Short mmCIF file of C-alpha atoms in Angstrom, two decimals:
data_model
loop_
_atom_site.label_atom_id
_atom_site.label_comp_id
_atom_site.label_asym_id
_atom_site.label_seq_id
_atom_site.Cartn_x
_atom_site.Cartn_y
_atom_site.Cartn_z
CA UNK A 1 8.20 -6.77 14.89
CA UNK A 2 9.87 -4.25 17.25
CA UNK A 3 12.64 -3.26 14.49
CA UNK A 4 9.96 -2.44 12.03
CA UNK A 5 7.39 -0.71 14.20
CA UNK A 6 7.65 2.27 12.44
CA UNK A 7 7.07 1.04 9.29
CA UNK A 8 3.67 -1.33 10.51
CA UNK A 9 2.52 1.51 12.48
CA UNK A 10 2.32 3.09 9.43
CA UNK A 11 0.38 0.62 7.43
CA UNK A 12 -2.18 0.50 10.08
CA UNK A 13 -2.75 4.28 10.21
CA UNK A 14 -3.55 4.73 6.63
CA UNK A 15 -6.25 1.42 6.73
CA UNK A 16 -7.28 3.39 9.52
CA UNK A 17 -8.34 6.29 7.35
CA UNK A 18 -9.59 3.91 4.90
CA UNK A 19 -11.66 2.43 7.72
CA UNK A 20 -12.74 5.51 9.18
CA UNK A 21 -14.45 7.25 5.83
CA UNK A 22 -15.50 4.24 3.35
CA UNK A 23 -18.12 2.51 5.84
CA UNK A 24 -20.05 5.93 6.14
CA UNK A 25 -19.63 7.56 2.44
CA UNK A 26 -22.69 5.65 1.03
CA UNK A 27 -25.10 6.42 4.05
CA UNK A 28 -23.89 10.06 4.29
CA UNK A 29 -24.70 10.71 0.22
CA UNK A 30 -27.70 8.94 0.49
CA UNK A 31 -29.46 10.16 3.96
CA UNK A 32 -27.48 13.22 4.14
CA UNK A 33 -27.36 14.94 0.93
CA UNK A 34 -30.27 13.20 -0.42
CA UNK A 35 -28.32 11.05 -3.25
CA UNK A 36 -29.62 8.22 -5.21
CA UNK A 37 -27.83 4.33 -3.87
CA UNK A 38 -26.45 4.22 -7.62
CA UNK A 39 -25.09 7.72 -7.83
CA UNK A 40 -23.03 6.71 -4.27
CA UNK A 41 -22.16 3.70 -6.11
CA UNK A 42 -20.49 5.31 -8.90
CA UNK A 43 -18.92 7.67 -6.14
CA UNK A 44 -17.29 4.85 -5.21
CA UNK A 45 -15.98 3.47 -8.32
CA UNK A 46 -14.43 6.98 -9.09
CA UNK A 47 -12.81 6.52 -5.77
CA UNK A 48 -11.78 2.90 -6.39
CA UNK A 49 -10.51 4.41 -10.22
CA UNK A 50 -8.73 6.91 -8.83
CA UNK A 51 -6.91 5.04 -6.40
CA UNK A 52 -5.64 2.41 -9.26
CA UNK A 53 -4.03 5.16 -11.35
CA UNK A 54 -2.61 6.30 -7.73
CA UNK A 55 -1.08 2.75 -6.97
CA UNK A 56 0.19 2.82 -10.71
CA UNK A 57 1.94 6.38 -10.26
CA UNK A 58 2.84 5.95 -6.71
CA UNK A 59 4.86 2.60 -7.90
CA UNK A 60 6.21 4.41 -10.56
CA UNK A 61 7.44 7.73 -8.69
CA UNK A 62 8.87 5.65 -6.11
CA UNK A 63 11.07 3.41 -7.99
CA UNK A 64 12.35 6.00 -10.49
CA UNK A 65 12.04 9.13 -8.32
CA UNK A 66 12.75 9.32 -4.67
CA UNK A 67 11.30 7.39 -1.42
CA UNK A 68 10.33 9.85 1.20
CA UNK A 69 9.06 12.62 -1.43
CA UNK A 70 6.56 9.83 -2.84
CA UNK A 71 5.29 9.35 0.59
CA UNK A 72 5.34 12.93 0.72
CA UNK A 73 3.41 13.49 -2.43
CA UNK A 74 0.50 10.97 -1.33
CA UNK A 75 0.08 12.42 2.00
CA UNK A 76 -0.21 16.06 0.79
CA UNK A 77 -2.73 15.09 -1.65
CA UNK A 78 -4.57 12.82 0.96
CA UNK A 79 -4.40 15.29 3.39
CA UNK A 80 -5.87 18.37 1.07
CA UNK A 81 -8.75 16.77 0.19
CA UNK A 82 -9.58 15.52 4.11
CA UNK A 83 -9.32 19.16 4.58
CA UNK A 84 -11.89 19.96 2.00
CA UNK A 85 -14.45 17.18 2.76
CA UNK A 86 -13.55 18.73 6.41
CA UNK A 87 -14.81 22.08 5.29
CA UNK A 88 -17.47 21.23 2.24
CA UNK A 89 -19.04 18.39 3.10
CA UNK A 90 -21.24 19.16 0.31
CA UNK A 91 -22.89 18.00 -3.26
CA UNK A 92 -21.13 17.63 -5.26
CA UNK A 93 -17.77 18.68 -4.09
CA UNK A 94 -17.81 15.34 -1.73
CA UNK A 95 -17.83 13.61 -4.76
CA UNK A 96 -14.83 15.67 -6.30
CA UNK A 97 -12.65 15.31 -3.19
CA UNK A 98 -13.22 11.76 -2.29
CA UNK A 99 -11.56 10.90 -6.08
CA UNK A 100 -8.47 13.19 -4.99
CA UNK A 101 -8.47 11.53 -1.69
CA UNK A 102 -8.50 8.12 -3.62
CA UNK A 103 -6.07 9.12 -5.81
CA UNK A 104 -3.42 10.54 -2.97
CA UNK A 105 -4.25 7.37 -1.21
CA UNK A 106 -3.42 5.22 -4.10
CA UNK A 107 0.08 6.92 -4.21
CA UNK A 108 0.60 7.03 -0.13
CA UNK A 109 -0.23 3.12 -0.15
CA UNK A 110 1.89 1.89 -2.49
CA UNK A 111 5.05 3.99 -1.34
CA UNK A 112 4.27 1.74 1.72
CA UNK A 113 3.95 -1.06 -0.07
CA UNK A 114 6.77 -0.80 -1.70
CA UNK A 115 9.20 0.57 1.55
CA UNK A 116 7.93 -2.73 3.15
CA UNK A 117 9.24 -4.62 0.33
CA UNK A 118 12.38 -3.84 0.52
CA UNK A 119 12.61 -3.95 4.46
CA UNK A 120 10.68 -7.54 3.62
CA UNK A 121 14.51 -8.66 2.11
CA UNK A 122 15.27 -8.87 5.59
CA UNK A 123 12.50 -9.55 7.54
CA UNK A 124 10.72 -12.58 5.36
CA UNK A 125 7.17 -12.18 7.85
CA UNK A 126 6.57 -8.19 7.83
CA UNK A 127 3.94 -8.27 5.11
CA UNK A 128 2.26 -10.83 7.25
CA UNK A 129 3.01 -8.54 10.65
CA UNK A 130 1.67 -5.21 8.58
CA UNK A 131 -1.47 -7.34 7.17
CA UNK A 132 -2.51 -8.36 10.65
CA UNK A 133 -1.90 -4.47 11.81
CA UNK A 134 -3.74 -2.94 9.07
CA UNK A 135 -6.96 -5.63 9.68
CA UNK A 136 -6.93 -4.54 13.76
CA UNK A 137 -6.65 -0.60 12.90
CA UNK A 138 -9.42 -1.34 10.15
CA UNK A 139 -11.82 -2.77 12.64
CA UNK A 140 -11.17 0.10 15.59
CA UNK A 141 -11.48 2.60 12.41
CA UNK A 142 -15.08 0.89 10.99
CA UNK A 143 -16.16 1.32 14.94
CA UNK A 144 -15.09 4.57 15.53
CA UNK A 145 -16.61 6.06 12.14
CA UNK A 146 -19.93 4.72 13.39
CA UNK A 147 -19.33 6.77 16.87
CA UNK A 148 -17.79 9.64 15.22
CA UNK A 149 -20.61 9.64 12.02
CA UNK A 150 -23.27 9.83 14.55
CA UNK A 151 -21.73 13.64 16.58
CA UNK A 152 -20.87 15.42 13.47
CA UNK A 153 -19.75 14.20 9.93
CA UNK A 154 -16.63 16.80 9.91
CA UNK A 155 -15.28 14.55 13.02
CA UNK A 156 -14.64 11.92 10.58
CA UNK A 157 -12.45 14.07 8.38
CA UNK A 158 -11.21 15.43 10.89
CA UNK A 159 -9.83 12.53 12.63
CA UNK A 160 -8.40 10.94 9.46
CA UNK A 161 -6.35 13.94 8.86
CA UNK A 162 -5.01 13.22 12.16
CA UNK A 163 -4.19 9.71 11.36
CA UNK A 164 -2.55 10.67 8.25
CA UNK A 165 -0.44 13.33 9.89
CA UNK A 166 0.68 11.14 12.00
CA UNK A 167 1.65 8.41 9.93
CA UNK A 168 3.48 11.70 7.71
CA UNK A 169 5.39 12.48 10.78
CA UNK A 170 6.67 9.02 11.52
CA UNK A 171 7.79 8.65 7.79
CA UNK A 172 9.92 11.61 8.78
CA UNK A 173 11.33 10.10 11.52
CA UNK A 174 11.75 6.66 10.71
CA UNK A 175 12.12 5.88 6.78
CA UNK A 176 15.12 6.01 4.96
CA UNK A 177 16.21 7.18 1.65
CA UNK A 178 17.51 2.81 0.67
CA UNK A 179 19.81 2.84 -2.31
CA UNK A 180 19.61 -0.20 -4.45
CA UNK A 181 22.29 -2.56 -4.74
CA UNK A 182 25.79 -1.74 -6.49
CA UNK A 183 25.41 -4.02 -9.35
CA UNK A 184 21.43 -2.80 -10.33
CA UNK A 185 22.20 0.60 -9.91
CA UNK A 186 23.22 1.37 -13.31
CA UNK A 187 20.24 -0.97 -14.87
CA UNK A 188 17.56 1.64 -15.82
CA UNK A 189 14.00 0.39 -15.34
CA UNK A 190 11.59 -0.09 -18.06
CA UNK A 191 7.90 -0.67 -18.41
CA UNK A 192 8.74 -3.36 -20.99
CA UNK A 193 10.09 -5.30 -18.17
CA UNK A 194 6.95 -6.23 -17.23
CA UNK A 195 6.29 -8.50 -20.48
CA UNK A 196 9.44 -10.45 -19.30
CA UNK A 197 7.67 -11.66 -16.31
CA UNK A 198 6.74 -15.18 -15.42
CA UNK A 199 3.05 -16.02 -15.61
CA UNK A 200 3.37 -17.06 -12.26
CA UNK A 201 2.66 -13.09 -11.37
CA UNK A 202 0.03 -12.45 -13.75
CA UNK A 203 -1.74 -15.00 -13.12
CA UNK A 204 -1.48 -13.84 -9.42
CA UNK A 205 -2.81 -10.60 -10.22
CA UNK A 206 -5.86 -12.21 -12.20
CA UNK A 207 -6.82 -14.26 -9.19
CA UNK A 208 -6.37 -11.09 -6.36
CA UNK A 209 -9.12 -9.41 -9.56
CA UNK A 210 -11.28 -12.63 -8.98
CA UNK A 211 -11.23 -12.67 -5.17
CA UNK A 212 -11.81 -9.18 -4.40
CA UNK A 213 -14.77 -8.87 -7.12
CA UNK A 214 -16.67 -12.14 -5.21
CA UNK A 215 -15.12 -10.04 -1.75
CA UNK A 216 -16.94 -6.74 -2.47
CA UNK A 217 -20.50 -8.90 -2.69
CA UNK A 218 -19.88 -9.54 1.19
CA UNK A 219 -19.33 -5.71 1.18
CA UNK A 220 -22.29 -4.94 -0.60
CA UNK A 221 -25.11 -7.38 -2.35
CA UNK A 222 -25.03 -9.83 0.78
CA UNK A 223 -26.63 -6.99 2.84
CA UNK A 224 -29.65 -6.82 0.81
CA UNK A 225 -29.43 -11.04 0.71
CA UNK A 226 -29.46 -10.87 4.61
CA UNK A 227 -32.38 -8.21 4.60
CA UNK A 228 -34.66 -10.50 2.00
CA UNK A 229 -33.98 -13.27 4.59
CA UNK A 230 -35.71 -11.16 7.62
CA UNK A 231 -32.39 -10.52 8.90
CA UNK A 232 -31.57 -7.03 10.13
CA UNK A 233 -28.97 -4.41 9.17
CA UNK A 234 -27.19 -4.91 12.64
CA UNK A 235 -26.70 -8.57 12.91
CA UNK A 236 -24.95 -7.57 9.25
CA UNK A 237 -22.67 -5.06 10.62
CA UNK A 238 -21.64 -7.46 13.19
CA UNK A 239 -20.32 -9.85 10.79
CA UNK A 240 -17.38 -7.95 9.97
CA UNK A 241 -16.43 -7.24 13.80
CA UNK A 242 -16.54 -11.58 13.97
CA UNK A 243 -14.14 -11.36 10.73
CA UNK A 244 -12.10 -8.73 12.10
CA UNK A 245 -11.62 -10.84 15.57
CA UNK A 246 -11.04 -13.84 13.38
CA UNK A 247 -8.35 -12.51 11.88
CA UNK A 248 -6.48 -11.18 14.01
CA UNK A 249 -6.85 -14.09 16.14
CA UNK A 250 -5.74 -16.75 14.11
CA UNK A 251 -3.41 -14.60 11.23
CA UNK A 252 -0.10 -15.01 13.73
CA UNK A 253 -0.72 -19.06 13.91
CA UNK A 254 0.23 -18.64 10.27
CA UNK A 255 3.99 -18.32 10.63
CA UNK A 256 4.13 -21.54 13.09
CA UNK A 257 2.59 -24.19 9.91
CA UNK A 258 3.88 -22.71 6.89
CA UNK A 259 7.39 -21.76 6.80
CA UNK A 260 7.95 -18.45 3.94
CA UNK A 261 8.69 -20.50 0.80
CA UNK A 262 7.47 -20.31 -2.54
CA UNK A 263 6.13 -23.76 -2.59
CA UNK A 264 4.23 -23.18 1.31
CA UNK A 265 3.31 -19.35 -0.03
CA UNK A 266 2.09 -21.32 -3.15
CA UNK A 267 -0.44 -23.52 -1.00
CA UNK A 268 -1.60 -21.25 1.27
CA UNK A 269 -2.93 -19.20 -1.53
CA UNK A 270 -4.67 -22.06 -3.59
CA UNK A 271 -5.81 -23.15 0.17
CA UNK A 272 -7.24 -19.46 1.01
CA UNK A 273 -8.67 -19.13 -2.64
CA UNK A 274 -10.59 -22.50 -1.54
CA UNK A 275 -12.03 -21.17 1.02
CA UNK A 276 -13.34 -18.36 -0.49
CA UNK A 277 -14.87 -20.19 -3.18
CA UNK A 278 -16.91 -22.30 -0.41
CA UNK A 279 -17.52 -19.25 1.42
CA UNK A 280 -19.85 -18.69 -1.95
CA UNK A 281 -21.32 -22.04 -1.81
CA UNK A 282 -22.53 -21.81 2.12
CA UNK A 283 -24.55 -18.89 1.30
CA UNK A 284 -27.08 -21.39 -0.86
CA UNK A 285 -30.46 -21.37 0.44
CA UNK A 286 -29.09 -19.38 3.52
CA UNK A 287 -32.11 -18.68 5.34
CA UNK A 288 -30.91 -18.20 9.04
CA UNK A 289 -27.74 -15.94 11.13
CA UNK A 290 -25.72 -19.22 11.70
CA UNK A 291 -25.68 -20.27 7.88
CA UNK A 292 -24.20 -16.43 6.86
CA UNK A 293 -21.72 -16.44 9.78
CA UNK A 294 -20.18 -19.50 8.91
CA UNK A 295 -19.97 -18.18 5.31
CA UNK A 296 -17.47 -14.92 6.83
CA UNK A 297 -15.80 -17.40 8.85
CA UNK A 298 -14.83 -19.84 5.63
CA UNK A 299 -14.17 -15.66 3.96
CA UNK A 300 -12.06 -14.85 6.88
CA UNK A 301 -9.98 -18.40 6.73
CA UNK A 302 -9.22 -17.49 2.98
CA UNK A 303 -8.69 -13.73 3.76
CA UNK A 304 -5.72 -15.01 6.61
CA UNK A 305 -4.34 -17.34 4.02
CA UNK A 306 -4.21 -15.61 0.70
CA UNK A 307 -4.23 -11.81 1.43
CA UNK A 308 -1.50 -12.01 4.08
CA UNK A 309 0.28 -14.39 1.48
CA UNK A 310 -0.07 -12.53 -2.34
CA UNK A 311 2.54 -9.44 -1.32
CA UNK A 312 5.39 -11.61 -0.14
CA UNK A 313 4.79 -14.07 -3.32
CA UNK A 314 4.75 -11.05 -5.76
CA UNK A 315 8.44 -9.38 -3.98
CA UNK A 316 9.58 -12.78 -5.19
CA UNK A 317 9.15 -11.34 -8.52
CA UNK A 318 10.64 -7.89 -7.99
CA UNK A 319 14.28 -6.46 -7.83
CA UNK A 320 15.60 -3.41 -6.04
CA UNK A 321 14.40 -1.56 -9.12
CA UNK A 322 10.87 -2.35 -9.77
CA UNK A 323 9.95 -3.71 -6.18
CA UNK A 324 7.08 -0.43 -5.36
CA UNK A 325 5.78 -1.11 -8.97
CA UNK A 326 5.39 -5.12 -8.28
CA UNK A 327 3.30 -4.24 -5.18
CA UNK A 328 1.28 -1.17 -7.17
CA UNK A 329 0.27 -3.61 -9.76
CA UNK A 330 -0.95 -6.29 -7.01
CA UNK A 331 -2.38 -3.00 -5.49
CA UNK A 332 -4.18 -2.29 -9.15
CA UNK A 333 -5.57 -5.66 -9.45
CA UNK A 334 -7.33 -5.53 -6.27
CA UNK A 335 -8.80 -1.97 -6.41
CA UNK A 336 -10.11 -3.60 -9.99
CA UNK A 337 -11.65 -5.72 -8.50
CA UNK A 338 -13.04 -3.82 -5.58
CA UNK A 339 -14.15 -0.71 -8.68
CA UNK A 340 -16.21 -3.49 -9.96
CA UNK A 341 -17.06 -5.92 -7.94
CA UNK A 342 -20.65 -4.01 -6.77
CA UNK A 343 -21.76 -3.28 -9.77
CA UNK A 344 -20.92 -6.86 -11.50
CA UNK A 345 -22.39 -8.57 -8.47
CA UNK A 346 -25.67 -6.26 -9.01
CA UNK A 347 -25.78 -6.75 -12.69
CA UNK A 348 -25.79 -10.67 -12.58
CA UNK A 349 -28.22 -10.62 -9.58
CA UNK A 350 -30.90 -8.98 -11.30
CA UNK A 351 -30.13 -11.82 -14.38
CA UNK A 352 -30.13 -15.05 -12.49
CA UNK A 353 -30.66 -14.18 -8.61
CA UNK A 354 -28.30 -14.71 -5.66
CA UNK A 355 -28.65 -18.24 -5.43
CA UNK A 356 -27.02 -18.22 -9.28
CA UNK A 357 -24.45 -15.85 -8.55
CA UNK A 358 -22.75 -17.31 -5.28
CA UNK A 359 -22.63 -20.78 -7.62
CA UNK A 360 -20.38 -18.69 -10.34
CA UNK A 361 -18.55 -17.20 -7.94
CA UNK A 362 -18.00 -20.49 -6.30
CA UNK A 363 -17.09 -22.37 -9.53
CA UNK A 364 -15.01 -18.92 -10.95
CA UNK A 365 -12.63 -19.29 -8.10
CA UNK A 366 -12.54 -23.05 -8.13
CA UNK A 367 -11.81 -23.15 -11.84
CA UNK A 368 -8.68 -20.55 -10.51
CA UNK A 369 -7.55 -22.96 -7.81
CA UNK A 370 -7.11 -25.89 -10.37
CA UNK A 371 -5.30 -23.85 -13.02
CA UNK A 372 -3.33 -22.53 -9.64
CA UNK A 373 -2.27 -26.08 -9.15
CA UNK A 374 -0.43 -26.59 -12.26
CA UNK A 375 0.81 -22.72 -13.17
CA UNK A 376 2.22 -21.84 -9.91
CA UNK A 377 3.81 -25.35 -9.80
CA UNK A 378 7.43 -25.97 -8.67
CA UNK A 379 10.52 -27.51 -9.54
CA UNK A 380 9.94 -29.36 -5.88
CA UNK A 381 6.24 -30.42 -6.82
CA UNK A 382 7.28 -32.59 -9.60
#
């Protein structure tokens, strides 16, 4: 980890100014400036919009263009509109900014995505490392947004521009301009690669869509689930501060049972996407505290094993030429995903009820886990 401390510290400082403003943006529109729930709900799917077409550009620019200048290019755009929402925190420019901060961000994260990459060559664990980084900065950032909502809203800008500075400064320092290999750098890269590859990827992409849409309910719908049940807003809150300690308790036991190989990447996805899927069936009937936090605990157990896992698996698919593009589309498929996720979960619970919904989600990302089992087969598993 030491030789690539640069790079993870990084990765944790932008999740850190993820962490810091997404918590608060919905309870700042709606207590603050007097917004309707849905109208900070489409808010957010601008954002989560605007950072796909920045993960698609930001793959894009740095594969074709030049490494440190993408970086570059995110953070000035990330940076101007923290300045902004520093200075208007206002309706409806909030709304404007925090799409141009989604968008910068989109282009930011997958420069590091794809710089990570192609250190990964050499280090076969670093997306693992940066995963279990990112998931400790985003749990001090969701705590300190809470202490820093509660002085003065501008403090929470404020900070994040910090954060984003610094991680601006260390790209500086530390990140290199990498030239690709002798013998690729002639091949010119081509969008029309991407029909060419294996549907061992897409199919990857398609089931980071599935998780993260059932993912965002914990973010969202559960809350009012939990509140129907008598339970209160805090004992919610706290059940991301148990996932966040899970995580980053048990993510580093990871590298001692599964070795990085396709076929042990391979399992510990369709493992991970398991758990999620009975993450969906605990929540049944949940009527007490005990029943919903074993239901994050089975969500964290599939967060350790597939999210830490789907990055590494998809850089299998990449070459020195496409390698930030690979991770922007994995990028894409989970902002997807996350864009609609809320508003998908809302729609079908006001068809069929919760009880309904947590049984598709359960038997969606089953039905993925068997058809994982026989597309993302191996040469070995015959």
């Amino acid at each position: 980890m030491r030789k690539n401390l640069g790079v993870l510290l990084v990765g944790m400082l932008v999740n850190m100014g993820i962490g810091l403003i997404m918590p608060i943006t919905t309870l700042y529109l709606h207590n603050q400036l007097q917004q309707k729930l849905v109208i900070a709900g489409n808010v957010l799917l601008a954002f989560s919009l605007a950072m796909v077409l920045g993960n698609l550009l930001g793959g894009w620019l740095f594969d074709n263009w030049r490494i440190k200048q993408t970086h570059y290019l995110g953070g000035a755009i990330v940076g101007l509109n923290l300045l902004l929402l520093f200075l208007f925190p206002l309706w409806p420019w909030y709304a404007l900014f925090a799409t141009g901060y989604g968008w910068g961000l989109g282009i930011l994260n997958s420069a590091v995505n794809g710089y990570i990459a192609l250190c990964q060559k050499h280090t076969p664990n670093l997306f693992t490392q940066e995963y279990w980084l990112a998931n400790l900065g985003m749990g001090l950032a969701t705590f300190l947004s809470g202490v820093l909502y509660a002085v003065n809203i501008r403090w929470v800008f404020g900070v994040a521009f910090l954060l984003f500075l610094l991680a601006l400064i260390i790209i500086k320092v530390v990140f290199q301009e990498i030239k690709p290999a002798v013998d690729q750098a002639n091949s010119k890269f081509s969008w029309r690669q991407f029909a060419l590859l294996p549907l061992k990827f897409w199919f990857i992409c398609c089931l980071l869509v599935i998780i993260w849409l059932g993912y965002e309910q914990w973010n969202s719908n559960v809350s009012v689930y939990m509140l129907q049940k008598g339970i209160s807003v805090q004992k919610y809150s706290f059940l991301f501060t148990i996932s966040t300690c899970e995580i980053v308790l048990f993510q580093p036991l990871l590298g001692i049972f599964f070795r990085p190989t396709f076929k042990n990447e391979k399992w510990r996805i369709l493992l991970g996407s398991g758990f999620f899927a009975v993450s969906y069936l605990s929540l049944l009937h949940a009527t007490v505290y005990p029943q919903f936090v074993l239901g994050i605990t089975l969500l964290s157990l599939g967060d350790i094993l597939t999210l830490t896992t789907t990055p590494a698996t998809l850089n299998r698919f990449a070459t020195d030429q496409n390698r930030a593009t690979i991770q922007a589309l994995g990028s894409t498929a989970g902002s997807l995903g996350r864009a609609v996720g809320p508003l998908f979960g809302g729609a079908l619970i006001e068809l069929s009820g919760f009880d309904l919904t947590f049984l598709i989600l359960f038997a969606v990302h089953l039905l993925m886990v068997l058809l994982g089992s026989f597309i993302l087969r191996t040469k070995s598993d015959r």
